[in-house]
mmCIF file of C-alpha atoms in Angstrom:
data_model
loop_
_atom_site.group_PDB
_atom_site.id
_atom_site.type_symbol
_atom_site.label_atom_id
_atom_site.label_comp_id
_atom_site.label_asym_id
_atom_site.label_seq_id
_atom_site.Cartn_x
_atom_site.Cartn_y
_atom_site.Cartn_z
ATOM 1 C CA UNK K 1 -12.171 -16.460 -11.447
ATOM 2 C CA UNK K 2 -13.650 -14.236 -14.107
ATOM 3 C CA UNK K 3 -11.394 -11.921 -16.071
ATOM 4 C CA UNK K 4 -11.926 -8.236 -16.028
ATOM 5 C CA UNK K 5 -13.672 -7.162 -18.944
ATOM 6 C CA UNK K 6 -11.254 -4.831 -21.342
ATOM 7 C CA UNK K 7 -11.510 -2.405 -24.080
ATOM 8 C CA UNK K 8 -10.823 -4.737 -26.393
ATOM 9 C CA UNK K 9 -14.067 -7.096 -24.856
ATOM 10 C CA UNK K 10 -16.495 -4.211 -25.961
ATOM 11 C CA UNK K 11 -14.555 -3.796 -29.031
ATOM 12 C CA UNK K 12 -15.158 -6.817 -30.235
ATOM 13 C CA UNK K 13 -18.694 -7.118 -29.101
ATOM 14 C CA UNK K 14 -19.626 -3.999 -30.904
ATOM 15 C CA UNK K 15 -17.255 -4.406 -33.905
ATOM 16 C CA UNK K 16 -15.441 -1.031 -33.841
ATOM 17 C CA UNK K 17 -11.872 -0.525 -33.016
ATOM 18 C CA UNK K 18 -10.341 -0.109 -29.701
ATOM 19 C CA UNK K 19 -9.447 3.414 -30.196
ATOM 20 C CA UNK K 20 -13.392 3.870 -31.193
ATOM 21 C CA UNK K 21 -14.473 2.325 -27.500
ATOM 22 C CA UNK K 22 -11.539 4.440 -25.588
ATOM 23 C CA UNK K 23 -12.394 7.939 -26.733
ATOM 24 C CA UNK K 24 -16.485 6.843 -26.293
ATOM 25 C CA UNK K 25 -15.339 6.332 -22.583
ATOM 26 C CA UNK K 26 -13.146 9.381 -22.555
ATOM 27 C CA UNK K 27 -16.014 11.222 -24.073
ATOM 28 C CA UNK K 28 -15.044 12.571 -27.177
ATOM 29 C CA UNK K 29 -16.536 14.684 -29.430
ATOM 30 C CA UNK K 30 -15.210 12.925 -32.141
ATOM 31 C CA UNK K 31 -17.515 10.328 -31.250
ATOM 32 C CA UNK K 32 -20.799 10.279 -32.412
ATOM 33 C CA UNK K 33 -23.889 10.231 -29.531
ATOM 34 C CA UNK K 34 -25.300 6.970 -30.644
ATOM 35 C CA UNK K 35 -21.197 4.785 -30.619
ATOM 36 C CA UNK K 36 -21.365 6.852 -27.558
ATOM 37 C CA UNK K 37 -24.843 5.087 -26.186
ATOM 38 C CA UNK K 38 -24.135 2.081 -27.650
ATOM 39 C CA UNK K 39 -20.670 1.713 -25.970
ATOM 40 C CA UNK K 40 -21.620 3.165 -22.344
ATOM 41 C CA UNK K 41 -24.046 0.265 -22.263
ATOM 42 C CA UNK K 42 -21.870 -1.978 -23.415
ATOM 43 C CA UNK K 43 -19.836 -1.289 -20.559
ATOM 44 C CA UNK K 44 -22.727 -1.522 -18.223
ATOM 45 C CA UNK K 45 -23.244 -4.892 -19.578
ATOM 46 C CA UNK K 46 -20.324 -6.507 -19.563
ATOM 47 C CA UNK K 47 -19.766 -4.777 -16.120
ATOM 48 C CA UNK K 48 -15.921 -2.956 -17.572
ATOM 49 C CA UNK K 49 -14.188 -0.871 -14.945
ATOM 50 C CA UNK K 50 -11.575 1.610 -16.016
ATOM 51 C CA UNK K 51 -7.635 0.663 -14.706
ATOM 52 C CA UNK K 52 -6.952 3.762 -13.603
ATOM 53 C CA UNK K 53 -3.335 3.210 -13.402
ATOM 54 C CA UNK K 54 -3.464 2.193 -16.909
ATOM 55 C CA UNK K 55 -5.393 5.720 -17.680
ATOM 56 C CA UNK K 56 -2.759 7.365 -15.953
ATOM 57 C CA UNK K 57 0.053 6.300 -17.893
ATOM 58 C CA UNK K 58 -1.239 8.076 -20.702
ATOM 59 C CA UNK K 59 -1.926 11.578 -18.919
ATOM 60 C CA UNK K 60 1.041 10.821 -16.829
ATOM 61 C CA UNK K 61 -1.099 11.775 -13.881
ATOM 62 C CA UNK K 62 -2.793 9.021 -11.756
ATOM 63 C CA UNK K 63 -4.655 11.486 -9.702
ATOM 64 C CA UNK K 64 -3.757 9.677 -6.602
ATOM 65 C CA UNK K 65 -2.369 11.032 -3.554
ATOM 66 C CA UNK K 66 -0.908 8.519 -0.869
ATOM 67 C CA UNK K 67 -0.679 9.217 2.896
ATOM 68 C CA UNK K 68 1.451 7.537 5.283
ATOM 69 C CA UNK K 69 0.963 7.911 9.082
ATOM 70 C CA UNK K 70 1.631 5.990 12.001
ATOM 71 C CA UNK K 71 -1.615 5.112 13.156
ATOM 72 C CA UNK K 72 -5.055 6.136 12.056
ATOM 73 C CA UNK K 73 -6.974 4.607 15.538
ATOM 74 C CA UNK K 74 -6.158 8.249 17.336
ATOM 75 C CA UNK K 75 -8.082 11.511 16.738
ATOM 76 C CA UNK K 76 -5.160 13.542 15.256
ATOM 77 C CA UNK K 77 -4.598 11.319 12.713
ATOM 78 C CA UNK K 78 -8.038 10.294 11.331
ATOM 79 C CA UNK K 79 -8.933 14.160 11.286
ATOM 80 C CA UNK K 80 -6.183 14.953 9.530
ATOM 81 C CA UNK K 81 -6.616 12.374 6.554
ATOM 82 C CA UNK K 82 -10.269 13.763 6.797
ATOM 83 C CA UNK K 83 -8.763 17.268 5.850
ATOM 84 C CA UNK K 84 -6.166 15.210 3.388
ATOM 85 C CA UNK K 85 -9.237 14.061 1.491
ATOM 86 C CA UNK K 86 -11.565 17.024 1.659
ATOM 87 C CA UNK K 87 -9.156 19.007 -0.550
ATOM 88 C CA UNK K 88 -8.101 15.750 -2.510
ATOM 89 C CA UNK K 89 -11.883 14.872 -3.483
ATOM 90 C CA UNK K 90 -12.695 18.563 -4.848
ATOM 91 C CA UNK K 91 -9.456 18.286 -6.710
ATOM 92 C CA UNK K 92 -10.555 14.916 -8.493
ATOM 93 C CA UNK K 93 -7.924 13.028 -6.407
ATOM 94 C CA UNK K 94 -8.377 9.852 -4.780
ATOM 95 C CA UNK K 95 -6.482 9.491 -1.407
ATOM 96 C CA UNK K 96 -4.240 5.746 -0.517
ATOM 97 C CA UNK K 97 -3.654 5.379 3.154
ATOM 98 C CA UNK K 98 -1.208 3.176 4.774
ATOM 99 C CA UNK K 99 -0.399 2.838 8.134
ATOM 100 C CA UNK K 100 3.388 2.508 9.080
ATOM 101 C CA UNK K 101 2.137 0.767 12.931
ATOM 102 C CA UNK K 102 5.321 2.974 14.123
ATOM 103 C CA UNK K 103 7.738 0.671 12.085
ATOM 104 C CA UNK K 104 10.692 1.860 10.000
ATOM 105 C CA UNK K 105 10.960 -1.104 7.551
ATOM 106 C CA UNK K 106 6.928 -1.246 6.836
ATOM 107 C CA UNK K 107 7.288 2.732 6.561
ATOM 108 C CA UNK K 108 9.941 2.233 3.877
ATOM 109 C CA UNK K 109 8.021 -0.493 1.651
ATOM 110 C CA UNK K 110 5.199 1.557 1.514
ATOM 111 C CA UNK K 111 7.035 4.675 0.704
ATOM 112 C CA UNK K 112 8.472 2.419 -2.346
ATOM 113 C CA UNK K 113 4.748 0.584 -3.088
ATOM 114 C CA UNK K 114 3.677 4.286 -3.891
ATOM 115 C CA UNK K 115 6.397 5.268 -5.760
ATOM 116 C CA UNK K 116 6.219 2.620 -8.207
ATOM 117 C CA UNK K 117 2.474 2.825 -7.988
ATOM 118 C CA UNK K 118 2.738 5.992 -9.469
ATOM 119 C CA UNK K 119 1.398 8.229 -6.908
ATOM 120 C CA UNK K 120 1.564 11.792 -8.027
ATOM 121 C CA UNK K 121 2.457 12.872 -4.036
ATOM 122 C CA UNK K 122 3.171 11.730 -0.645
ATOM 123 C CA UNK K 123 1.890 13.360 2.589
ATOM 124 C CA UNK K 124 4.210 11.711 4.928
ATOM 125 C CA UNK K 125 4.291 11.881 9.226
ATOM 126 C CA UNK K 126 7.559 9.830 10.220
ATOM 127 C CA UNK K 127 7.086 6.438 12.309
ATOM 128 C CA UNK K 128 9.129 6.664 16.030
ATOM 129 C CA UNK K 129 11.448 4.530 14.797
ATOM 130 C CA UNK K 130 12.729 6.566 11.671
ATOM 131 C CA UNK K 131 16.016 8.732 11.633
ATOM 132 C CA UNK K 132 17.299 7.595 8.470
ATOM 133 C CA UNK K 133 15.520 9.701 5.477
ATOM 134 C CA UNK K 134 16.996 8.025 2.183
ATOM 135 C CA UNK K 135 13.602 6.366 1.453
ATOM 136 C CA UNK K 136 11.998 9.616 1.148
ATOM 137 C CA UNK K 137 15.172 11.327 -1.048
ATOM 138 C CA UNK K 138 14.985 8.375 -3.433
ATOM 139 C CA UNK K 139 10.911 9.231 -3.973
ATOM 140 C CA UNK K 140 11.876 12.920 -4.522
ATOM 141 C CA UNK K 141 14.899 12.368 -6.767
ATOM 142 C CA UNK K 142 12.073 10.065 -9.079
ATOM 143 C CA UNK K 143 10.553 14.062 -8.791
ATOM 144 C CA UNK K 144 7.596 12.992 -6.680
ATOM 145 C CA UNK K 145 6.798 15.312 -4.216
ATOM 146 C CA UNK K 146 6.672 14.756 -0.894
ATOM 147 C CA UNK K 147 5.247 16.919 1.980
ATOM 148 C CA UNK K 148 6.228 16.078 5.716
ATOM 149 C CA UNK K 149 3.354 16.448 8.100
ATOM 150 C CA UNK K 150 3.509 16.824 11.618
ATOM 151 C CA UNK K 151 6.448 14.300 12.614
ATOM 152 C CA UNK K 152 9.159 16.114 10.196
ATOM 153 C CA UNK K 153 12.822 16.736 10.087
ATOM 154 C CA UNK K 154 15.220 18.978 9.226
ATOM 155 C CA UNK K 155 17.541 16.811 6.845
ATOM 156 C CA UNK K 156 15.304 16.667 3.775
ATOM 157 C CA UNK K 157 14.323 19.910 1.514
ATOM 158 C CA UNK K 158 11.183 19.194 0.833
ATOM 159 C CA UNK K 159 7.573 21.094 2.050
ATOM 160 C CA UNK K 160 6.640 20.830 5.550
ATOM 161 C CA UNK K 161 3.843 21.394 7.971
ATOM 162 C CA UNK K 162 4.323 21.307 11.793
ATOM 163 C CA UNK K 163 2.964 22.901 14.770
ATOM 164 C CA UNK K 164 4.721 24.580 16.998
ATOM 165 C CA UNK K 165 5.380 22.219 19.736
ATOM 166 C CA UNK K 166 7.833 23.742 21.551
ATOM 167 C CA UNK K 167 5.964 27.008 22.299
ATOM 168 C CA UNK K 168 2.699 24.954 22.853
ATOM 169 C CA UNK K 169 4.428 23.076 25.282
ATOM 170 C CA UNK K 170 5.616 25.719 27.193
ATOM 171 C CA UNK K 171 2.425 27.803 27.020
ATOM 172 C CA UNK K 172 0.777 24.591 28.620
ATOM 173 C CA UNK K 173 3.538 24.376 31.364
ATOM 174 C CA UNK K 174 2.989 27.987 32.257
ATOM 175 C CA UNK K 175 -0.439 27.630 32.772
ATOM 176 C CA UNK K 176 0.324 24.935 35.423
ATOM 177 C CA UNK K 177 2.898 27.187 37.108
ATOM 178 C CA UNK K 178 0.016 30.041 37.195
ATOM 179 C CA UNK K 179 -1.976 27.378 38.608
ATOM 180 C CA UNK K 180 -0.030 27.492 41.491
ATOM 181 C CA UNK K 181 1.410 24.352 40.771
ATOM 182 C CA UNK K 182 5.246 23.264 41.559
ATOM 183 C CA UNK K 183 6.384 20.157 41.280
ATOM 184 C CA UNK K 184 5.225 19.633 37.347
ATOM 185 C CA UNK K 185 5.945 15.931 35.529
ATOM 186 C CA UNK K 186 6.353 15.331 32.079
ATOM 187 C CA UNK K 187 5.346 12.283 30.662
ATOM 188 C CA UNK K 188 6.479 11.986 26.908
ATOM 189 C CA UNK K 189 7.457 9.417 24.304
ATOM 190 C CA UNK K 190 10.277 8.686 22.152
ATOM 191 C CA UNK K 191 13.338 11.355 21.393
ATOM 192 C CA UNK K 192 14.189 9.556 18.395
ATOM 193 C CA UNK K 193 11.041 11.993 17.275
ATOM 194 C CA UNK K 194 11.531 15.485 16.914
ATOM 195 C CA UNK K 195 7.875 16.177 17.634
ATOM 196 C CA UNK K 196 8.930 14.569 21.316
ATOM 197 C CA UNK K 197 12.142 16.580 21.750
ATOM 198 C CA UNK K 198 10.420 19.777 20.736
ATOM 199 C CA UNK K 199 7.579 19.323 23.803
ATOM 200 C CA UNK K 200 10.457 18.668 26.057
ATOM 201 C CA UNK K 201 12.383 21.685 25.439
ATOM 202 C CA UNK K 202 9.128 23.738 25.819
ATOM 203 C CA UNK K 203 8.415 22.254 29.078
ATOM 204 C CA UNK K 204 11.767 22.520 30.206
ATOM 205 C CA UNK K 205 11.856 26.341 29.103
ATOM 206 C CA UNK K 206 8.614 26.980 30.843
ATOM 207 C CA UNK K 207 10.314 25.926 34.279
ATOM 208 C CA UNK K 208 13.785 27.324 33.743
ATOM 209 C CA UNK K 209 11.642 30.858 33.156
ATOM 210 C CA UNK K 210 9.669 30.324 36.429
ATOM 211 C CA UNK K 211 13.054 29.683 38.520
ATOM 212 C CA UNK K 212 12.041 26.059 38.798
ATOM 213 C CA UNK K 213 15.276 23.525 39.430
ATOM 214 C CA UNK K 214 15.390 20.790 36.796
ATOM 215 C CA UNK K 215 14.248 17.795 38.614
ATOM 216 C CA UNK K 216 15.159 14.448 36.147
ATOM 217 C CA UNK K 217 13.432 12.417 37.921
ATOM 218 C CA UNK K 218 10.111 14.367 36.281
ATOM 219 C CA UNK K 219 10.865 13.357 33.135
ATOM 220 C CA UNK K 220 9.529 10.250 31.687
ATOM 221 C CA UNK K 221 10.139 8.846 28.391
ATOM 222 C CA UNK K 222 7.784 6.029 26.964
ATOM 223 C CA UNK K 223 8.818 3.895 23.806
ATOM 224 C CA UNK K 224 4.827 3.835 23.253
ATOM 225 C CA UNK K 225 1.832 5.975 22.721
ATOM 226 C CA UNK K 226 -0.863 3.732 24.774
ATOM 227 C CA UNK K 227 -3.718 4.432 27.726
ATOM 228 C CA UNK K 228 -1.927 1.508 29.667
ATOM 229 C CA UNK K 229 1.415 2.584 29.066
ATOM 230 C CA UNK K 230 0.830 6.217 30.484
ATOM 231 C CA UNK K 231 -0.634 4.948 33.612
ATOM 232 C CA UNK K 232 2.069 2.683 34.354
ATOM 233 C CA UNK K 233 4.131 5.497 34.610
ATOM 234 C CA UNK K 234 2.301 7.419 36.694
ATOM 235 C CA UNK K 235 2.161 4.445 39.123
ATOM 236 C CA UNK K 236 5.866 4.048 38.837
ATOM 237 C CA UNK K 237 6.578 7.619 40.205
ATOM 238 C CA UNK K 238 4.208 6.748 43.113
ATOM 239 C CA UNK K 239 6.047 3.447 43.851
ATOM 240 C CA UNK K 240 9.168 5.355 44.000
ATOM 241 C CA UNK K 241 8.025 8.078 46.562
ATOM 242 C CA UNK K 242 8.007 10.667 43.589
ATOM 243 C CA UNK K 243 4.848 12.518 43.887
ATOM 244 C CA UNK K 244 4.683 15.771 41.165
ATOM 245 C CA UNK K 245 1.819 18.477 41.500
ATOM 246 C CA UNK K 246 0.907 18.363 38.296
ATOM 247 C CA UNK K 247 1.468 16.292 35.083
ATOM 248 C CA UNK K 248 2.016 17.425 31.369
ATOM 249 C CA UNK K 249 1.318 14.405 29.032
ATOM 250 C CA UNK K 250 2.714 14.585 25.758
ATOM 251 C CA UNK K 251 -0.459 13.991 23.709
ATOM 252 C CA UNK K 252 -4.567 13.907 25.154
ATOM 253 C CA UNK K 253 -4.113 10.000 24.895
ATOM 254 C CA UNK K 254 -1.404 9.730 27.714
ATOM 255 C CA UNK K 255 -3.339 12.462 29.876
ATOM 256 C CA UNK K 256 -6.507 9.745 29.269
ATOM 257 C CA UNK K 257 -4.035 7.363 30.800
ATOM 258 C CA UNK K 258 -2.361 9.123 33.566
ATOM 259 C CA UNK K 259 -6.445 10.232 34.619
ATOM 260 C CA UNK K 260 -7.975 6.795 34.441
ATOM 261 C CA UNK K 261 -4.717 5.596 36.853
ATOM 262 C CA UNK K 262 -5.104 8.653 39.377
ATOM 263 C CA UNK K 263 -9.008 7.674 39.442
ATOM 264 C CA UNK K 264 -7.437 4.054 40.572
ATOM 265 C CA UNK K 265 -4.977 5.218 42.741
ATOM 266 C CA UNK K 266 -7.584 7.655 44.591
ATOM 267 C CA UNK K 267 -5.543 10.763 43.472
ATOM 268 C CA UNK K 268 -7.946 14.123 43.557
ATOM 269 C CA UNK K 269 -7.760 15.899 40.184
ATOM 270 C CA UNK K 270 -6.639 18.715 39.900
ATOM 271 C CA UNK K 271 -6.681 19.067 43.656
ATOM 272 C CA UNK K 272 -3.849 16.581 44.508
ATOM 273 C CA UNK K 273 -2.499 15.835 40.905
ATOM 274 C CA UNK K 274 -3.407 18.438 37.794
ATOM 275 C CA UNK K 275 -3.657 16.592 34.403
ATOM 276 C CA UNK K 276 -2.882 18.588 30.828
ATOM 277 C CA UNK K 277 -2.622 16.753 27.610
ATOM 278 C CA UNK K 278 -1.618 17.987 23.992
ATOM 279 C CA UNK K 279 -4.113 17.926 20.624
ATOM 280 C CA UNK K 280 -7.613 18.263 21.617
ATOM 281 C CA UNK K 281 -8.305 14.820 21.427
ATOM 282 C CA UNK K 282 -12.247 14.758 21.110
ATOM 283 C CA UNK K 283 -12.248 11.597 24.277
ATOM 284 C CA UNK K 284 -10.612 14.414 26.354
ATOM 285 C CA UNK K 285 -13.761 16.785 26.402
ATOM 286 C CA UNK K 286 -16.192 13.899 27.772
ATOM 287 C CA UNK K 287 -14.750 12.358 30.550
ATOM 288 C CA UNK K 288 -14.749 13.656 33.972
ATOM 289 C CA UNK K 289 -12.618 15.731 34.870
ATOM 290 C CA UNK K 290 -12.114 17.178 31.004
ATOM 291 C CA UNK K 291 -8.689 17.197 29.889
ATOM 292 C CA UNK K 292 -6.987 20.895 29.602
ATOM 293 C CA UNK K 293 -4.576 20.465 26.299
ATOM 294 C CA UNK K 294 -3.370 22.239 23.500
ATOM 295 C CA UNK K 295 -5.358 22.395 20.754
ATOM 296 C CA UNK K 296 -4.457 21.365 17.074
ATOM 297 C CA UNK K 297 -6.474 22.223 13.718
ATOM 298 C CA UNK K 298 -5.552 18.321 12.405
ATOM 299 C CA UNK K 299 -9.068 18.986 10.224
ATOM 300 C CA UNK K 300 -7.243 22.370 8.629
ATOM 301 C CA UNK K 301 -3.851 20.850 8.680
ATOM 302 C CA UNK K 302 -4.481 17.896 6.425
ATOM 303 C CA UNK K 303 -6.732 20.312 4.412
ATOM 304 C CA UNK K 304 -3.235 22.725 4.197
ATOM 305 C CA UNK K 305 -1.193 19.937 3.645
ATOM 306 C CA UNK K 306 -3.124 18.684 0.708
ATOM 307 C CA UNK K 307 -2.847 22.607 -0.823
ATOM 308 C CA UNK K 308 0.919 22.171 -0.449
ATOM 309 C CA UNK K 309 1.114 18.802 -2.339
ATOM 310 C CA UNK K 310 -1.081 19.654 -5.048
ATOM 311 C CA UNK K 311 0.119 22.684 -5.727
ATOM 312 C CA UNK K 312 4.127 21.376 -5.854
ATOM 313 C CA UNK K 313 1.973 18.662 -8.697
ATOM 314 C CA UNK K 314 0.239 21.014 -10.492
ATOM 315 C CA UNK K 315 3.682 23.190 -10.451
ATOM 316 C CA UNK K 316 5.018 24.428 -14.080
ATOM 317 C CA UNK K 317 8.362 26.043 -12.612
ATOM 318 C CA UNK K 318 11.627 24.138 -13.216
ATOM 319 C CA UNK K 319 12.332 24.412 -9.416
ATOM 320 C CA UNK K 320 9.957 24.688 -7.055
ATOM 321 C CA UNK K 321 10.340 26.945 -3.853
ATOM 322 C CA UNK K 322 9.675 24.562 -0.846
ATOM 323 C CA UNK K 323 7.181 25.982 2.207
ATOM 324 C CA UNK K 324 7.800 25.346 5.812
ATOM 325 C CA UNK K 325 4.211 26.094 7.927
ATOM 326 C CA UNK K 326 4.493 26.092 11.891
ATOM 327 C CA UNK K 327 0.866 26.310 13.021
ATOM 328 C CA UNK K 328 0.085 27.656 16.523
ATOM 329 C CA UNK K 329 -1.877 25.296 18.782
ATOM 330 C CA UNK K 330 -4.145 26.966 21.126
ATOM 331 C CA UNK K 331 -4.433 26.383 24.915
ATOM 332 C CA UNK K 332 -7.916 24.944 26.282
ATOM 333 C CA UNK K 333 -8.201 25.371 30.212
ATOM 334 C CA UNK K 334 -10.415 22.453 31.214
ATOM 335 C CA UNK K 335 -11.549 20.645 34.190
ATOM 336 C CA UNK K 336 -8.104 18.802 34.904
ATOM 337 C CA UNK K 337 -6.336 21.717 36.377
#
């Protein structure tokens, strides 16, 4: 395997010093144009690539941001790294992403990976399985900020940015109550998240408001986020006699999955069974019946997110005054109620 070319390679091929070739890369005006030329196509040449961890030793910047989430295959996700990297790019940052695949113990390696990769920040949404937070004090006590996006917690001081699932959730309840409907499901995944427990309270808060008893048997709890998954459980009510009015899906993905099981199960929606999902998943506007759901900005909260990180780097204060955002999702009445 060939060896990368170095600074030293072109060195020696041109006979100047090392420092000559570095500031002819770096520009410098100390340099005249032609060791400039000469150098530049040296490089080309001998086809060098700058280690930009190497450069950032020196400026004790590497101008790279890293993002962990759990999953980038759903629509909330990928359009918020989109946001991420909008700002990131037109700050001259590159953007690492890892997925955590839900997992703790792969969340916690690649919290450490870009810590000692020198990553100047972390945008960070929590995997289902976390509830233990000293991987993310240990990045922030090496003073590398950290932001917590979406799936946050209340334990670590750090910068935040969250929507305001509770309130969405209950805004989306109400609307099925308004509908007319009474006997309202909620199909939801893990508590171990506090994005979870927050949609739960709002639904349950919608129905307390309306007078409507709390029926347990309405509440579902999946240890997944998955098409399959959320039809199963709409089956499973059926198979126990346990037929709701209406469902309220955690995210646009389950209400995918509960709709694609009622289709099987010949259940009219909305007529028999009203359908409403949670982030505006892009899927949920094309099929038939559309989904209703709450919409997110995930485009203009990665973008904010990125704001917050950079601006906690680019920070001269000796301490920094932490932000919590709560954005307001928006309800979108669609076809499925």
């Amino acid at each position: 395997m060939k060896k990368p070319t170095t600074i030293k390679d072109i060195a020696e091929k041109l006979n100047v010093s090392v420092a000559t070739v570095s500031r002819a890369l770096r520009n410098s005006p100390e340099i005249k144009k032609e060791t400039k030329l000469a150098v530049l196509q040296a490089a080309r040449e001998m086809d060098y690539h700058p280690n930009l961890l190497a450069s950032g030793l020196s400026s004790k910047k590497s101008k790279i941001l890293g993002v962990v989430v759990p999953t980038i295959n759903r629509y909330f996700w990928s359009n918020s790294i989109a946001g991420i990297e909008n700002i990131a790019y037109h700050e001259g940052y590159k953007v690492m992403i890892f997925q955590s695949g839900e997992s703790f113990q792969k969340e916690v390696e690649i919290v450490e990976t870009l810590a000692n990769s020198r990553a100047d920040g972390i945008i960070i949404a929590f995997s289902k399985e976390t509830c233990q937070y000293n991987h993310i004090r240990h990045v922030i006590d090496r003073s590398i900020p950290v932001v917590l996006f979406e799936r946050a917690c209340s334990d670590i001081d750090t910068s935040k940015i969250m929507s305001d699932d509770r309130q969405g959730a209950y805004e989306i309840v109400t609307h099925l109550i308004e509908r007319g409907k009474t006997k309202i499901a909620y199909i939801g995944g893990p508590l171990s998240l506090g994005v979870c427990q927050e949609r739960l309270i709002g639904y349950r808060k919608a129905l307390e408001k309306a007078g409507m008893p709390y029926q347990p048997q309405f509440e579902i709890e999946l240890e997944d986020f998955g098409y399959e998954v959320a039809g199963g459980a709409l089956r499973a009510l059926w198979e126990k006699n346990i037929h709701p009015d209406a469902v309220f899906c955690f995210a646009d993905i389950l209400a995918i999955g509960v709709l694609h099981a009622a289709h099987q199960m010949n259940i009219r929606v909305p007529d028999e069974l009203a359908i409403a999902g949670f982030g505006n998943d892009d899927t949920g506007r094309f099929i038939t019946p559309s989904i209703t759901t709450m919409s997110q900005p995930s485009f203009e909260m990665g973008q904010m997110a990125a704001e917050m990180l950079l601006e906690e780097i680019n920070s001269e204060e000796d301490v920094f005054e932490y932000r919590t955002r709560i954005i307001k999702p928006e309800l979108i009445v669609r076809e499925s109620t």
